[in-house]
Coordinates of C-alpha atoms and ligand atoms in Angstrom, one line a residue:
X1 CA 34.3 37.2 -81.2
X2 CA 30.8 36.2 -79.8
X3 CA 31.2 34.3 -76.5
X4 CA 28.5 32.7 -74.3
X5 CA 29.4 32.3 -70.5
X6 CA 27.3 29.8 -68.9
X7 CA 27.1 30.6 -65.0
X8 CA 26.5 34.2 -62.9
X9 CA 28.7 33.9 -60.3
X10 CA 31.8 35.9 -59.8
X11 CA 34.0 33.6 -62.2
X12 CA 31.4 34.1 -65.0
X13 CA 31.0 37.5 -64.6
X14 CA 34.7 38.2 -64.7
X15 CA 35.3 36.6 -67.4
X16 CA 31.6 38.2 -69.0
X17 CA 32.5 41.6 -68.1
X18 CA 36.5 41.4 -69.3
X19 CA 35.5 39.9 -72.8
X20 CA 33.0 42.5 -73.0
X21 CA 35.9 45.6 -72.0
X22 CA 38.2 43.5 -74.6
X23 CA 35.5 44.0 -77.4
X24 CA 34.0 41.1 -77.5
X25 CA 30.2 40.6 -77.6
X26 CA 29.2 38.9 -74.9
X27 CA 26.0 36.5 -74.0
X28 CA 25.3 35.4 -70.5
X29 CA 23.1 32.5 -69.7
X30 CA 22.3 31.6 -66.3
X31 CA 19.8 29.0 -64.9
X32 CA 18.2 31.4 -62.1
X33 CA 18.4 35.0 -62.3
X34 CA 21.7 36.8 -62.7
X35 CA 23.9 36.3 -59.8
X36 CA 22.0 33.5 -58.2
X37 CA 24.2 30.7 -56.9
X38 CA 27.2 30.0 -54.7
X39 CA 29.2 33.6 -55.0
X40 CA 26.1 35.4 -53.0
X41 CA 26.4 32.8 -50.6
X42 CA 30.0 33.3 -49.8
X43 CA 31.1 34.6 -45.9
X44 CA 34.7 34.7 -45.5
X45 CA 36.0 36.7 -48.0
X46 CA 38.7 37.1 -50.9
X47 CA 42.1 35.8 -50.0
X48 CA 45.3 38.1 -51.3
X49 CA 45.4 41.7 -49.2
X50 CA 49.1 41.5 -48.3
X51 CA 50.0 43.0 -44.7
X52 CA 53.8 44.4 -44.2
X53 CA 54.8 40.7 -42.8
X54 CA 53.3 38.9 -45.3
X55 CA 53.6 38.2 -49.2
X56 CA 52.2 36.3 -52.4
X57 CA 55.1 33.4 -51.5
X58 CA 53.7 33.0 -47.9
X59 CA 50.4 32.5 -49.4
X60 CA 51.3 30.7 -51.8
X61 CA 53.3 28.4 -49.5
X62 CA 49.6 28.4 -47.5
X63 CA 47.7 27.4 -50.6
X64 CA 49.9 24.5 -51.3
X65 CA 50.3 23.5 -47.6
X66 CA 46.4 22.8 -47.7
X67 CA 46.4 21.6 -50.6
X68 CA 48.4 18.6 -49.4
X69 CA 50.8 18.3 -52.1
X70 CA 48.4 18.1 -55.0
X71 CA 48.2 21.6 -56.3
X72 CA 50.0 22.8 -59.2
X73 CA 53.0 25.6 -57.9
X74 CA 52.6 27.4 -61.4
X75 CA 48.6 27.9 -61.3
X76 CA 48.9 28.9 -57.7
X77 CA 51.7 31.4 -58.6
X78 CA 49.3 32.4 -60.6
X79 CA 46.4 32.7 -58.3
X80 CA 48.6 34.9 -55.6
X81 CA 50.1 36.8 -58.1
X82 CA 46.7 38.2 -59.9
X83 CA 45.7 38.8 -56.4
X84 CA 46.1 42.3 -55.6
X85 CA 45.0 43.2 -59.2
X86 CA 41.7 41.4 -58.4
X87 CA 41.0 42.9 -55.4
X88 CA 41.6 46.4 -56.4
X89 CA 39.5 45.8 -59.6
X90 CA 36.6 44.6 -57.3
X91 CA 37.0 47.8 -55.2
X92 CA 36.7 49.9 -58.3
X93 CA 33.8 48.3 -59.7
X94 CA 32.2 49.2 -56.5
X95 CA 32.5 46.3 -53.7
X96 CA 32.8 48.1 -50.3
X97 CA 35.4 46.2 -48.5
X98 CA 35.1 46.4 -44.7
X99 CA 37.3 49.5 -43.7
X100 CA 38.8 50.2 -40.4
X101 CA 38.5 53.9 -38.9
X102 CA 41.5 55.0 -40.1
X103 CA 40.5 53.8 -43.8
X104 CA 42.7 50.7 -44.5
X105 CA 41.4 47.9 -45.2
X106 CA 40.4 45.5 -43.0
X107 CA 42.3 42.0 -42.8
X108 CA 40.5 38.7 -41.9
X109 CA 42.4 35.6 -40.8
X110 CA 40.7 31.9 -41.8
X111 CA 41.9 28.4 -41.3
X112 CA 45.3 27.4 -42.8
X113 CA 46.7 30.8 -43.3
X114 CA 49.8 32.2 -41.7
X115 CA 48.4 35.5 -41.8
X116 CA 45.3 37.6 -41.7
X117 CA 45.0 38.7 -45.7
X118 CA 41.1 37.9 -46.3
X119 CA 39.2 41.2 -47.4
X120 CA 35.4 41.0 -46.4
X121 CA 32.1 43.0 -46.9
X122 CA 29.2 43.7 -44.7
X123 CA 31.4 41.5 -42.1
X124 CA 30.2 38.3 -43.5
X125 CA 28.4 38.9 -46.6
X126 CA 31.3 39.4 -48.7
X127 CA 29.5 37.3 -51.5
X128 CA 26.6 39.2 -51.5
X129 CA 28.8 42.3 -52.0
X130 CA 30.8 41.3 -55.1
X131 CA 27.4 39.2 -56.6
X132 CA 25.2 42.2 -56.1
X133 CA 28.3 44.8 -57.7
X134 CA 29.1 42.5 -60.5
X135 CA 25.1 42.3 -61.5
X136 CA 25.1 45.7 -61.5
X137 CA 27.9 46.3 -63.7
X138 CA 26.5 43.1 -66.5
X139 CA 23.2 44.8 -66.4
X140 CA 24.8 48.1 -66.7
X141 CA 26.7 46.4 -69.8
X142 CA 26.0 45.4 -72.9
X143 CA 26.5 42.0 -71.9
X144 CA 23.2 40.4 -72.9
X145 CA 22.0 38.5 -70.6
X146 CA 19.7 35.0 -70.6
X147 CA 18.0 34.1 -67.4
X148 CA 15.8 31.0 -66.5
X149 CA 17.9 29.1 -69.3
X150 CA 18.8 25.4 -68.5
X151 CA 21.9 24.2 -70.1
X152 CA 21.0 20.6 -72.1
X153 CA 24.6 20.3 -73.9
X154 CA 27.5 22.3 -75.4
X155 CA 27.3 22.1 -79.2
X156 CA 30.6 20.8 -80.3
X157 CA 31.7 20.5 -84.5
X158 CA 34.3 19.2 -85.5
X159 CA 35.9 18.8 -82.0
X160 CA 35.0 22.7 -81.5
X161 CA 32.9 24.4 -79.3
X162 CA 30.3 26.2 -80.9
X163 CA 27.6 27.4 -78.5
X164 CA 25.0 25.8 -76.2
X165 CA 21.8 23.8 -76.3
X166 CA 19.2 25.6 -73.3
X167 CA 15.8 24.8 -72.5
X168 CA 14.3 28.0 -72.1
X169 CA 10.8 27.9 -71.2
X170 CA 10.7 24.1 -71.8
X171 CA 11.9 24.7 -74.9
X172 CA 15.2 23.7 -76.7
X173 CA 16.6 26.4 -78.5
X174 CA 20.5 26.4 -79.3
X175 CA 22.9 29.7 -79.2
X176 CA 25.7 29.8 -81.2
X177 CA 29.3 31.4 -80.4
X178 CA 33.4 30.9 -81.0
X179 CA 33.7 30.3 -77.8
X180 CA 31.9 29.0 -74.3
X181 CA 33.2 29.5 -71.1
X182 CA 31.6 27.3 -68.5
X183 CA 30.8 28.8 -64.7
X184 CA 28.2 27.0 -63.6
X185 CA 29.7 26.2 -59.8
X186 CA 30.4 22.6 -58.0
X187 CA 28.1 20.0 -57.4
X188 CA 27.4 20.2 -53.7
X189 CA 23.8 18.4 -54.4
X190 CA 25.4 15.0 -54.9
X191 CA 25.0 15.1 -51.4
X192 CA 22.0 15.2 -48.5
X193 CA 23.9 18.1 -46.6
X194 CA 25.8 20.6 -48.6
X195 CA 26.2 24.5 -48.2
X196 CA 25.0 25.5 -51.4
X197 CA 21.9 27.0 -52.8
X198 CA 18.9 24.6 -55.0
X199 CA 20.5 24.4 -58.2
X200 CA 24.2 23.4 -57.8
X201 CA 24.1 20.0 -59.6
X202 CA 27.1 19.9 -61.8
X203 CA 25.6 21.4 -64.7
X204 CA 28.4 22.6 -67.0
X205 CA 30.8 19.4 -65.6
X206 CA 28.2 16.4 -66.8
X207 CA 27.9 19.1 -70.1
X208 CA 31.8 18.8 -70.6
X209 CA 31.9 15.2 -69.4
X210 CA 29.5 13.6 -72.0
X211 CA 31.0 16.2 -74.7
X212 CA 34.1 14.5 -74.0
X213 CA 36.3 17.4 -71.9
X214 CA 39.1 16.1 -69.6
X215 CA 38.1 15.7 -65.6
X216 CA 39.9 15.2 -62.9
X217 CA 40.6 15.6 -59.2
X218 CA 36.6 14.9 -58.9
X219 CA 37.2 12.9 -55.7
X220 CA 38.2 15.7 -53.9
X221 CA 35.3 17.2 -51.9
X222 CA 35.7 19.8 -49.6
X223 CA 33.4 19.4 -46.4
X224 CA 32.8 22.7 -44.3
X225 CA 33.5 21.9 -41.3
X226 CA 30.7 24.7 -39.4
X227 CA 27.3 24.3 -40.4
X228 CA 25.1 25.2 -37.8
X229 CA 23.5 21.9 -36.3
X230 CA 19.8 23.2 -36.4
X231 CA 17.7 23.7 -39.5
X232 CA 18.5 23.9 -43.1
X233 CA 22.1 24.3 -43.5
X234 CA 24.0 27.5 -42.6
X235 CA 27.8 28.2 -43.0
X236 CA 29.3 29.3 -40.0
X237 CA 32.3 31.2 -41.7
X238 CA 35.8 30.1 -40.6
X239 CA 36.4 33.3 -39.8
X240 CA 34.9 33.1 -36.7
X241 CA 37.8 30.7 -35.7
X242 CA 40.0 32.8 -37.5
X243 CA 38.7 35.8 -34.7
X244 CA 39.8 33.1 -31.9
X245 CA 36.4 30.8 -31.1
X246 CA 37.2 27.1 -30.5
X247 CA 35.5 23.8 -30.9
X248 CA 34.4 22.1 -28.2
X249 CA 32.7 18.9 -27.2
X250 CA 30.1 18.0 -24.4
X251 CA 32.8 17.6 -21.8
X252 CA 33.7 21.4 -22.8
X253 CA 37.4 20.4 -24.3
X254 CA 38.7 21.7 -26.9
X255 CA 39.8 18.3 -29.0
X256 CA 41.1 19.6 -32.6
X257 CA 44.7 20.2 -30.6
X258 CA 44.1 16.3 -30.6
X259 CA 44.2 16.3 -34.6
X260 CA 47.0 18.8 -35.4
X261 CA 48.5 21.6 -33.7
X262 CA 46.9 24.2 -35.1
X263 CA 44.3 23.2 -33.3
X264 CA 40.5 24.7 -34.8
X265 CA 42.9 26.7 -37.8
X266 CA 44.4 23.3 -39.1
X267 CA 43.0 22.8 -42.8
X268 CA 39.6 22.2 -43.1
X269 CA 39.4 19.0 -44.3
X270 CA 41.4 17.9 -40.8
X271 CA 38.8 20.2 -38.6
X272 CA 36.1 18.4 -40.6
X273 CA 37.0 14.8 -39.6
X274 CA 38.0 15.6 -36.4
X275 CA 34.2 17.2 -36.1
X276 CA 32.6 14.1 -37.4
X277 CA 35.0 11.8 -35.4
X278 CA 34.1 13.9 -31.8
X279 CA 30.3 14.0 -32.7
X280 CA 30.2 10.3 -33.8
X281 CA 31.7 9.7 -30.5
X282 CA 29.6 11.5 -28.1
X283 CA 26.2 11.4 -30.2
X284 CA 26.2 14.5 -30.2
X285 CA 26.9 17.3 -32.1
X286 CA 30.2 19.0 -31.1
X287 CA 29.9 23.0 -30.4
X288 CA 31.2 26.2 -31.6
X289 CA 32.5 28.5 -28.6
X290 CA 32.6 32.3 -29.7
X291 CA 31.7 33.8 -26.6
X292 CA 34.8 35.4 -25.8
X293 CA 33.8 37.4 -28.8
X294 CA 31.5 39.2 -26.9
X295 CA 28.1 40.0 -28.4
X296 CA 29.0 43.5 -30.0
X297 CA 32.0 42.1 -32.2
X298 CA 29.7 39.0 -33.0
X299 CA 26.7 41.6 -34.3
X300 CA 29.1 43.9 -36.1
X301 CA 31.7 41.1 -37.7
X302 CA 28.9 38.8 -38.1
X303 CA 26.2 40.5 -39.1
X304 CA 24.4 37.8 -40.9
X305 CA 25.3 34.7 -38.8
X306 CA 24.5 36.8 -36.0
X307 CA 21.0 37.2 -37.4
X308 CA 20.6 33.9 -38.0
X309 CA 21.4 31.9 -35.1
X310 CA 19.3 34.1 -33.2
X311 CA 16.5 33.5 -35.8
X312 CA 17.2 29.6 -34.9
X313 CA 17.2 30.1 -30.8
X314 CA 21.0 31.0 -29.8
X315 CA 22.4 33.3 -28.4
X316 CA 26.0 32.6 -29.4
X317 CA 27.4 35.7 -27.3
X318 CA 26.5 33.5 -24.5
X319 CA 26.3 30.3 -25.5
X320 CA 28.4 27.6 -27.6
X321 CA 26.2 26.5 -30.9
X322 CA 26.1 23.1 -32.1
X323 CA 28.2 22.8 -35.5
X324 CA 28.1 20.2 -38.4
X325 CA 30.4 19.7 -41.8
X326 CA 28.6 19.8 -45.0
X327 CA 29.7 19.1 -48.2
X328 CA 30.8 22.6 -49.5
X329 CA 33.1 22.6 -52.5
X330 CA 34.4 20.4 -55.5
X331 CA 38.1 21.0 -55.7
X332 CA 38.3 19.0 -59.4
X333 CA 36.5 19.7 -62.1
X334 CA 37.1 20.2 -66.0
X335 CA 40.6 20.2 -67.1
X336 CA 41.9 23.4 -67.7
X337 CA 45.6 25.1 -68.5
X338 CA 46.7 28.6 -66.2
X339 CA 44.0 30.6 -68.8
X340 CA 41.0 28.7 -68.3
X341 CA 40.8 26.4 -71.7
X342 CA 39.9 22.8 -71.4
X343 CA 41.1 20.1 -73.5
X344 CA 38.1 21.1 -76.5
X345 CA 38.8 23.9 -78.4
X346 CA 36.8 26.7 -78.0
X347 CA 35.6 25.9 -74.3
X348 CA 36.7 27.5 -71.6
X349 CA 36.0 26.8 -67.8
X350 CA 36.3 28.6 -64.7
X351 CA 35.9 28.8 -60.8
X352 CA 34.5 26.0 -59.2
X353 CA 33.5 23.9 -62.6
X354 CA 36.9 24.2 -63.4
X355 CA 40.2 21.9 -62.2
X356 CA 42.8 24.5 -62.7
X357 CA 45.3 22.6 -60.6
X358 CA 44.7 25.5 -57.2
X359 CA 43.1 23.6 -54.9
X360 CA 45.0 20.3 -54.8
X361 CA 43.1 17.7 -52.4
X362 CA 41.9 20.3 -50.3
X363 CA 41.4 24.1 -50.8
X364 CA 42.2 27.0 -49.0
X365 CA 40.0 28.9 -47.1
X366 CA 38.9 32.0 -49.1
X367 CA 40.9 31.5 -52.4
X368 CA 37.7 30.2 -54.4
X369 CA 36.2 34.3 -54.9
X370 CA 39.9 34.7 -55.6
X371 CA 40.1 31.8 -58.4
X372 CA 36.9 33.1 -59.9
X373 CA 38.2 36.8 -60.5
X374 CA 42.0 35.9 -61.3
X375 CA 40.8 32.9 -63.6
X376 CA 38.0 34.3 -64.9
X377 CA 39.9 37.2 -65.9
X378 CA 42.3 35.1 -67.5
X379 CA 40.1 33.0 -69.5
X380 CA 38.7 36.6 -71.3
X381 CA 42.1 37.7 -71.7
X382 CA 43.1 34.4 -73.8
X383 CA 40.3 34.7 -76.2
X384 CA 42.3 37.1 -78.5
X385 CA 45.1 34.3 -78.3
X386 CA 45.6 31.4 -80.6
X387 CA 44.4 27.8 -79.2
X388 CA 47.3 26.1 -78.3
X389 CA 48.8 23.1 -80.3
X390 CA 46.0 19.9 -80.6
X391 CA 48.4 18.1 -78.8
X392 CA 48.2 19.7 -75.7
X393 CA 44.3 19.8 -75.9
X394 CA 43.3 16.9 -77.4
X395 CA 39.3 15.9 -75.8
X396 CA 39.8 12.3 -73.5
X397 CA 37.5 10.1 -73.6
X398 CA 35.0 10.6 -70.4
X399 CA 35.9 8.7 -66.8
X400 CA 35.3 4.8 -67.4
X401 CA 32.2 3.8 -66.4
X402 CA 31.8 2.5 -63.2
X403 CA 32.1 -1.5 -62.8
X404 CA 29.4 -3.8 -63.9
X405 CA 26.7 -3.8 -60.9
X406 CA 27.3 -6.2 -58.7
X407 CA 24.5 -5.1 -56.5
X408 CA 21.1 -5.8 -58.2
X409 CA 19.4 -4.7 -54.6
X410 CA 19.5 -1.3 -55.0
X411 CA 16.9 0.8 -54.1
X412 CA 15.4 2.7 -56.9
X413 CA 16.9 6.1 -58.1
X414 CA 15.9 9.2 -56.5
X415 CA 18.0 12.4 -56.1
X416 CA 17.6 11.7 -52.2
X417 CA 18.9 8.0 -52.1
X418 CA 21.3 9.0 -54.8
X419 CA 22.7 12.2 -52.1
X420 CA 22.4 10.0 -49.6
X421 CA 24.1 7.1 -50.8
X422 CA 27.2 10.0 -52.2
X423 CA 27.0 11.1 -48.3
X424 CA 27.2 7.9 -46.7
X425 CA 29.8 6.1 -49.1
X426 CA 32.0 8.9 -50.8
X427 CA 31.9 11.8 -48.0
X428 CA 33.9 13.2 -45.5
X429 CA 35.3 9.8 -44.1
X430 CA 35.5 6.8 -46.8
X431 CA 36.6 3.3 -46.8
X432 CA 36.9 1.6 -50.1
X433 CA 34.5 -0.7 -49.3
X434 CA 31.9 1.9 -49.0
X435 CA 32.8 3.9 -52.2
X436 CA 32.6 0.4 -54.2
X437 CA 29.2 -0.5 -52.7
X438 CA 28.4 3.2 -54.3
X439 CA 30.1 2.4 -57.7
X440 CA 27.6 -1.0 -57.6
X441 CA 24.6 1.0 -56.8
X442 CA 25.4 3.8 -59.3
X443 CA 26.2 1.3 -62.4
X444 CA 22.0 -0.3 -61.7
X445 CA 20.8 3.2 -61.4
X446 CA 22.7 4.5 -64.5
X447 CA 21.7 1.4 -66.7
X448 CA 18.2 2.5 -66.4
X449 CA 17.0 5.5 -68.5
X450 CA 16.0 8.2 -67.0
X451 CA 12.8 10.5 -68.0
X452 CA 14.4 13.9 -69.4
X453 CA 11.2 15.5 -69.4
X454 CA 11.8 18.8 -66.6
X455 CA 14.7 21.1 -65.5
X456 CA 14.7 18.3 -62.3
X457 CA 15.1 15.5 -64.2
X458 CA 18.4 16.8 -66.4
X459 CA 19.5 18.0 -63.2
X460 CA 18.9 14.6 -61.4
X461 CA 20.9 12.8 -65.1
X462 CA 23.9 15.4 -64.5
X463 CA 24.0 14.1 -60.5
X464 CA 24.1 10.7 -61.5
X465 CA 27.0 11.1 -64.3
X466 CA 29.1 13.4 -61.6
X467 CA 28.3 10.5 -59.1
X468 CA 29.5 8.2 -61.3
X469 CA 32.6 10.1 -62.0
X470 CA 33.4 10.8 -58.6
X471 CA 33.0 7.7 -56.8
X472 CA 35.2 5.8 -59.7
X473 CA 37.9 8.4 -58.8
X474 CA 37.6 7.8 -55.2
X475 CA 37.8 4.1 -56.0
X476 CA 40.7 4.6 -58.3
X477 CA 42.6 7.1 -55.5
X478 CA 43.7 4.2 -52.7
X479 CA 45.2 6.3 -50.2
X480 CA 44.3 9.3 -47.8
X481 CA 45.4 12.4 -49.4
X482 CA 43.7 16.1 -48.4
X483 CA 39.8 15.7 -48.6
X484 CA 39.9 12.0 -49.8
X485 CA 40.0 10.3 -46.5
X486 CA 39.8 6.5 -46.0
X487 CA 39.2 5.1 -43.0
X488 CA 38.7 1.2 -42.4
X489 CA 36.3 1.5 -39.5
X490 CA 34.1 4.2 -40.5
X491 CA 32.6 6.5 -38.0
X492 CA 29.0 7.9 -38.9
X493 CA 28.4 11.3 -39.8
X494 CA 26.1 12.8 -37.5
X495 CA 22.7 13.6 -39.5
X496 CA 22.5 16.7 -37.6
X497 CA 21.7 19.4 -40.7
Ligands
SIN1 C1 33.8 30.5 -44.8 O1 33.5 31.6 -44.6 O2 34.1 29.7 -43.9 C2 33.8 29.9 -46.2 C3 34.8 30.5 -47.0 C4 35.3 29.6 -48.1 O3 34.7 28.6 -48.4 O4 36.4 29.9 -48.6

């Protein structure tokens, strides 16, 4: 079968390199070079390396914990279970786990885990460890590989997938296939402060939305709650709470314990809010104490963030840092069954694009790397296997379009007022007032065409229709559940980042 994956990070290059290992010929295309976006990025680690008191159950109880009751038990089964598999195929293709003396690996604890079962590299450049292995092993391949290629559209025919539209080199050119898997991340760029790299604008989601692919769970936005307060954004991994530092405000107390009694390990999406809540409070950004860490375990578990603060002015061995949330990760996406297909035949998606039902309303710490390799690994698998039965697949029509503008005062569309309206109206803490003001705003910008001359300008189109998608689900979602907060008297969000 020829397959085209669309995305370089670790979900696309599972699936990539299984196809390829299954016999498949492969093609991937990826807007940057091979193995840029979110994956490299990544600090914690890959959930799943069982201790002696722990188990795929207890995570699994973890994951669905987090997810606040919206997760699907069956895909998250699925997600522990592939686990050690993942892990162990990682290590063989070359990723060098952090090791303790004696040789064992080394077991990280994050936010909303029982236990300590996160596997890292280079302390906290786990990402970079598995993106720069995985490149190794495509280019190693014969995977063939398409870089600087935008994706315009999927092809669809007759309800099937059948390969991609890119503009390559400002050019349209399509690539045929039997089948498309989709990996081209979240969407953190709807907003004015997000963790991820340039480039993560919901790509492969808008693709699959205006071909007519099933969405869902799109209101559910995961907001890191550590991004160090000074200059561009920079992800403070939760495993530095997980190693014991605590959150505290200008009076020095430590005032998660006041949201939930797990204190700065509670789920992230409750560590977030109570951030924003403390900071709005105080005017002031609240601060991250890891100086009972000592400055040797901070250099050697925290390499890079260790480099970085100091590169900002901190000394966090002696000093508390000032911390921010960020918008870091889209927990919906395109609809997808337990092996990755979406309701159009012939398209798969996985990791962040995709909504696999793992994540709920708010995911757990360190299980995204994990969905990526389990998922992808799935989707590659299913290839050889017959699409399932039309009526389980059928394409929906795309979200309803957001209600008739009320609001004929907005400001003209740019990808700033656009993040910033997404950040002020359907971010960390809502109110449905807010997110209906953003529905207005969205409907005048989205009745107005939009040039589609430059990379920027599709990009800025795809923003719009996820923005569109996602604040009519937050509209349509009326209570607090996981990441989808509502609040009636809003506190701002510090502009810190
Ligand atoms: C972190 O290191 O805090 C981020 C890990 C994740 O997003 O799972």
């Amino acid at each position: 079968m020829n397959l085209i994956v669309v995305g370089s990070g670790i979900a696309g290059l599972s699936a990539a390199l299984h196809a390829h290992e299954r016999g498949h010929s492969v093609t991937v295309v990826t807007k940057g070079s091979l193995g840029d976006g979110c994956t490299g990025y990544a600090q914690g680690g890959v959930a799943g390396l069982y201790g002696p008191d722990d188990s795929p159950a207890l995570h699994a109880a973890d994951t669905l914990t987090a997810a606040a009751g919206l997760a699907d038990p069956a895909a998250v089964e699925i997600l522990v279970d592939g686990a050690a598999e993942r892990i162990a195929e990682l290590i063989a293709r070359g990723v060098a786990f952090d090791r303790s003396a004696d040789g064992s690996l080394l077991r990280g604890r994050e936010a909303a885990h029982s236990r300590a079962r996160i596997v890292h590299a280079g302390g906290d450049a786990t990402g970079a460890a598995i993106a720069g292995t995985l490149v190794a092993a495509t280019r190693a391949s014969d995977v063939s590989v398409v870089e600087n290629a935008f994706l315009l559209d999927l092809v669809v025919t007759d309800g099937t997938a059948r390969g991609v539209r890119l503009l390559i080199d400002d050019v349209s050119t399509v690539l045929e296939a039997d089948a498309v898997v989709l990996a081209t991340g979240g969407a953190g760029h709807l907003y004015s402060h997000t963790t991820n790299p340039e480039g993560t604008t919901g790509d492969g989601i808008a693709a699959a939305i205006r071909a007519g692919a099933a969405v869902a769970d799109l209101e559910f936005v995961q907001f890191h709650p550590t991004i160090l307060a000074a200059g561009p954004a920079f992800l403070v991994s939760e495993a530095v709470r997980g190693e014991g530092a605590t959150l505290i405000d200008d009076e020095g107390r430590r005032f998660t314990l006041e949201s939930h009694p797990d204190g700065e390990l509670a789920p992230r999406d409750v560590v977030a809010r109570a951030i924003a809540r403390r900071a709005a409070e105080q005017g002031s950004p609240v601060r991250l104490d890891a100086t009972m860490l000592g400055a040797e375990t901070l250099r050697r578990r925290f390499p890079t963030i260790d480099r970085v603060t100091r590169q900002r002015g901190f000394d966090w061995s002696t000093t508390p840092i000032p911390v921010t949330p960020a918008a870091h990760y889209l927990m919906g996406g395109i609809v997808t069954d337990t092996d990755g297909r979406t309701t159009i035949p012939g398209l798969f998606a996985v990791g962040e694009t995709a909504r696999t039902g793992v994540h709920g309303a708010n995911r757990l710490a360190s299980n995204s790397l994990l969905e990526g390799a389990v998922f992808g690994a799935r989707a590659a698998a299913a290839l050889a296997l017959p699409w399932p039965a039309a009526s389980d697949t059928r394409p929906v029509a795309p979200p309803a379009p957001v209600s008739a503008a009320r609001n004929t005062h907005a400001v003209p569309f740019t990808r700033a007022a656009l993040q910033r309206l997404m950040w002020d109206e359907v971010g960390l803490l809502r109110s449905a007032e807010g997110i209906r003001r953003a529905c207005d705003t969205i409907a005048v910008w989205a009745a107005q065409p939009l040039p589609l001359q430059s990379i920027a300008d599709h990009e800025d189109a795809n923003l719009l229709t996820l923005a569109a998608a996602t604040a009519t689900a937050a509209l349509a979602r009326t209570e607090s559940v996981g990441s989808h907060h509502l609040e009636s008297a809003i506190a701002p969000v510090l502009e810190t980042v």
